[in-house]
Amino acid sequence: MELEDTGDLRHDLVNYLVALAGLLSTTTGRAMQRAIQSARENPEVALSVNRIFERRLANLQQVVDHAVARGELPPVDSYFLAEMLTGPVHLYVSRGLHPFTRAEAERITDVVLAGLRHTAG
């Protein structure tokens, strides 16, 4: 999964979270979650999982750098941003108590971006 860079950070992040929730709801997504959980005990799995996360983080960093250059966002640690955005998606999907909708993706994105902007500097 790639994070698009359309020039509208909020839009791109919301779309990414919706796509992530969709992926995590599939058989492949559930297998991915099990692999992530087993990575602590298995160095070979950890290596593969880390490669995937590094690619995703590099993609996010590029999108964030462009957003910072446009003034949409203050400089931010992209790993922290990724964890703040995707953590709730994983919880929604794994618990399955409420559906993960675009509205949820918008709320999460808005709260995280507002928090980053508020605490910058």
Short mmCIF file of C-alpha atoms in Angstrom, two decimals:
data_model
loop_
_atom_site.label_atom_id
_atom_site.label_comp_id
_atom_site.label_asym_id
_atom_site.label_seq_id
_atom_site.Cartn_x
_atom_site.Cartn_y
_atom_site.Cartn_z
CA MET A 1 0.00 0.00 0.00
CA GLU A 2 1.34 3.37 -0.99
CA LEU A 3 0.31 6.69 0.48
CA GLU A 4 -0.66 9.02 -2.35
CA ASP A 5 0.77 12.52 -2.52
CA THR A 6 -1.92 14.62 -4.19
CA GLY A 7 -0.93 17.85 -2.50
CA ASP A 8 -3.68 17.61 0.14
CA LEU A 9 -2.21 15.88 3.18
CA ARG A 10 -5.50 15.40 5.03
CA HIS A 11 -7.18 13.86 2.00
CA ASP A 12 -4.24 11.55 1.38
CA LEU A 13 -4.04 10.40 5.01
CA VAL A 14 -7.79 9.76 5.21
CA ASN A 15 -7.67 7.69 2.03
CA TYR A 16 -4.68 5.77 3.37
CA LEU A 17 -6.46 4.93 6.63
CA VAL A 18 -9.58 3.77 4.80
CA ALA A 19 -7.43 1.56 2.54
CA LEU A 20 -5.49 0.23 5.53
CA ALA A 21 -8.70 -0.73 7.33
CA GLY A 22 -9.88 -2.48 4.19
CA LEU A 23 -6.62 -4.40 3.91
CA LEU A 24 -6.56 -5.37 7.59
CA SER A 25 -10.09 -6.76 7.22
CA THR A 26 -8.96 -9.31 4.63
CA THR A 27 -7.37 -12.71 5.08
CA THR A 28 -4.07 -11.23 3.90
CA GLY A 29 -4.37 -8.39 6.40
CA ARG A 30 -5.05 -10.75 9.28
CA ALA A 31 -2.02 -12.83 8.24
CA MET A 32 0.03 -9.64 8.19
CA GLN A 33 -1.07 -8.81 11.73
CA ARG A 34 -0.09 -12.30 12.92
CA ALA A 35 3.31 -11.91 11.24
CA ILE A 36 3.82 -8.56 12.96
CA GLN A 37 2.98 -10.11 16.31
CA SER A 38 5.34 -13.04 15.77
CA ALA A 39 8.22 -10.82 14.62
CA ARG A 40 9.45 -10.38 18.19
CA GLU A 41 10.16 -14.09 18.50
CA ASN A 42 11.37 -14.78 14.98
CA PRO A 43 14.30 -12.80 13.55
CA GLU A 44 13.54 -13.85 9.96
CA VAL A 45 9.95 -12.66 10.21
CA ALA A 46 11.17 -9.49 11.94
CA LEU A 47 13.48 -8.77 9.01
CA SER A 48 10.63 -9.05 6.50
CA VAL A 49 8.24 -7.01 8.64
CA ASN A 50 10.88 -4.32 9.16
CA ARG A 51 11.50 -4.06 5.40
CA ILE A 52 7.79 -3.48 4.79
CA PHE A 53 7.59 -0.86 7.53
CA GLU A 54 10.74 0.89 6.30
CA ARG A 55 9.25 1.21 2.80
CA ARG A 56 5.98 2.55 4.19
CA LEU A 57 7.82 4.94 6.47
CA ALA A 58 9.97 6.23 3.59
CA ASN A 59 6.81 6.82 1.55
CA LEU A 60 5.17 8.64 4.47
CA GLN A 61 8.32 10.71 5.07
CA GLN A 62 8.27 11.90 1.46
CA VAL A 63 4.60 12.90 1.71
CA VAL A 64 5.24 14.62 5.06
CA ASP A 65 8.26 16.49 3.66
CA HIS A 66 6.11 17.82 0.83
CA ALA A 67 3.36 18.82 3.29
CA VAL A 68 5.93 20.63 5.46
CA ALA A 69 7.26 22.45 2.40
CA ARG A 70 3.69 23.55 1.54
CA GLY A 71 3.11 24.75 5.10
CA GLU A 72 0.41 22.16 5.83
CA LEU A 73 2.31 20.65 8.70
CA PRO A 74 5.20 21.57 10.99
CA PRO A 75 8.27 19.34 10.85
CA VAL A 76 7.29 16.05 12.44
CA ASP A 77 8.71 12.62 13.21
CA SER A 78 7.07 10.49 10.53
CA TYR A 79 7.33 7.31 12.62
CA PHE A 80 5.38 8.98 15.42
CA LEU A 81 2.83 10.27 12.91
CA ALA A 82 2.41 6.81 11.41
CA GLU A 83 1.87 5.22 14.82
CA MET A 84 -0.65 7.86 15.90
CA LEU A 85 -2.63 7.46 12.68
CA THR A 86 -2.55 3.71 12.17
CA GLY A 87 -2.80 2.53 15.77
CA PRO A 88 -6.51 3.33 16.07
CA VAL A 89 -7.21 1.63 12.73
CA HIS A 90 -5.61 -1.58 13.96
CA LEU A 91 -7.70 -1.41 17.14
CA TYR A 92 -10.96 -0.77 15.30
CA VAL A 93 -10.40 -3.65 12.92
CA SER A 94 -9.01 -6.17 15.42
CA ARG A 95 -11.70 -5.55 18.01
CA GLY A 96 -14.48 -5.44 15.44
CA LEU A 97 -16.89 -3.71 17.82
CA HIS A 98 -17.62 -0.83 15.44
CA PRO A 99 -17.14 -0.57 11.70
CA PHE A 100 -14.24 1.54 10.53
CA THR A 101 -15.70 4.17 8.21
CA ARG A 102 -14.39 7.13 6.29
CA ALA A 103 -15.84 9.32 9.07
CA GLU A 104 -13.61 7.52 11.58
CA ALA A 105 -10.60 8.00 9.31
CA GLU A 106 -11.40 11.72 9.08
CA ARG A 107 -11.77 12.08 12.85
CA ILE A 108 -8.50 10.28 13.55
CA THR A 109 -6.65 12.29 10.92
CA ASP A 110 -8.07 15.60 12.15
CA VAL A 111 -7.22 14.91 15.78
CA VAL A 112 -3.67 13.78 15.01
CA LEU A 113 -2.94 16.70 12.65
CA ALA A 114 -4.46 19.22 15.08
CA GLY A 115 -2.36 17.81 17.89
CA LEU A 116 0.82 17.99 15.83
CA ARG A 117 0.10 21.55 14.82
CA HIS A 118 -0.79 22.58 18.37
CA THR A 119 2.35 21.13 19.92
CA ALA A 120 4.79 22.28 17.23
CA GLY A 121 7.52 24.68 18.09
#
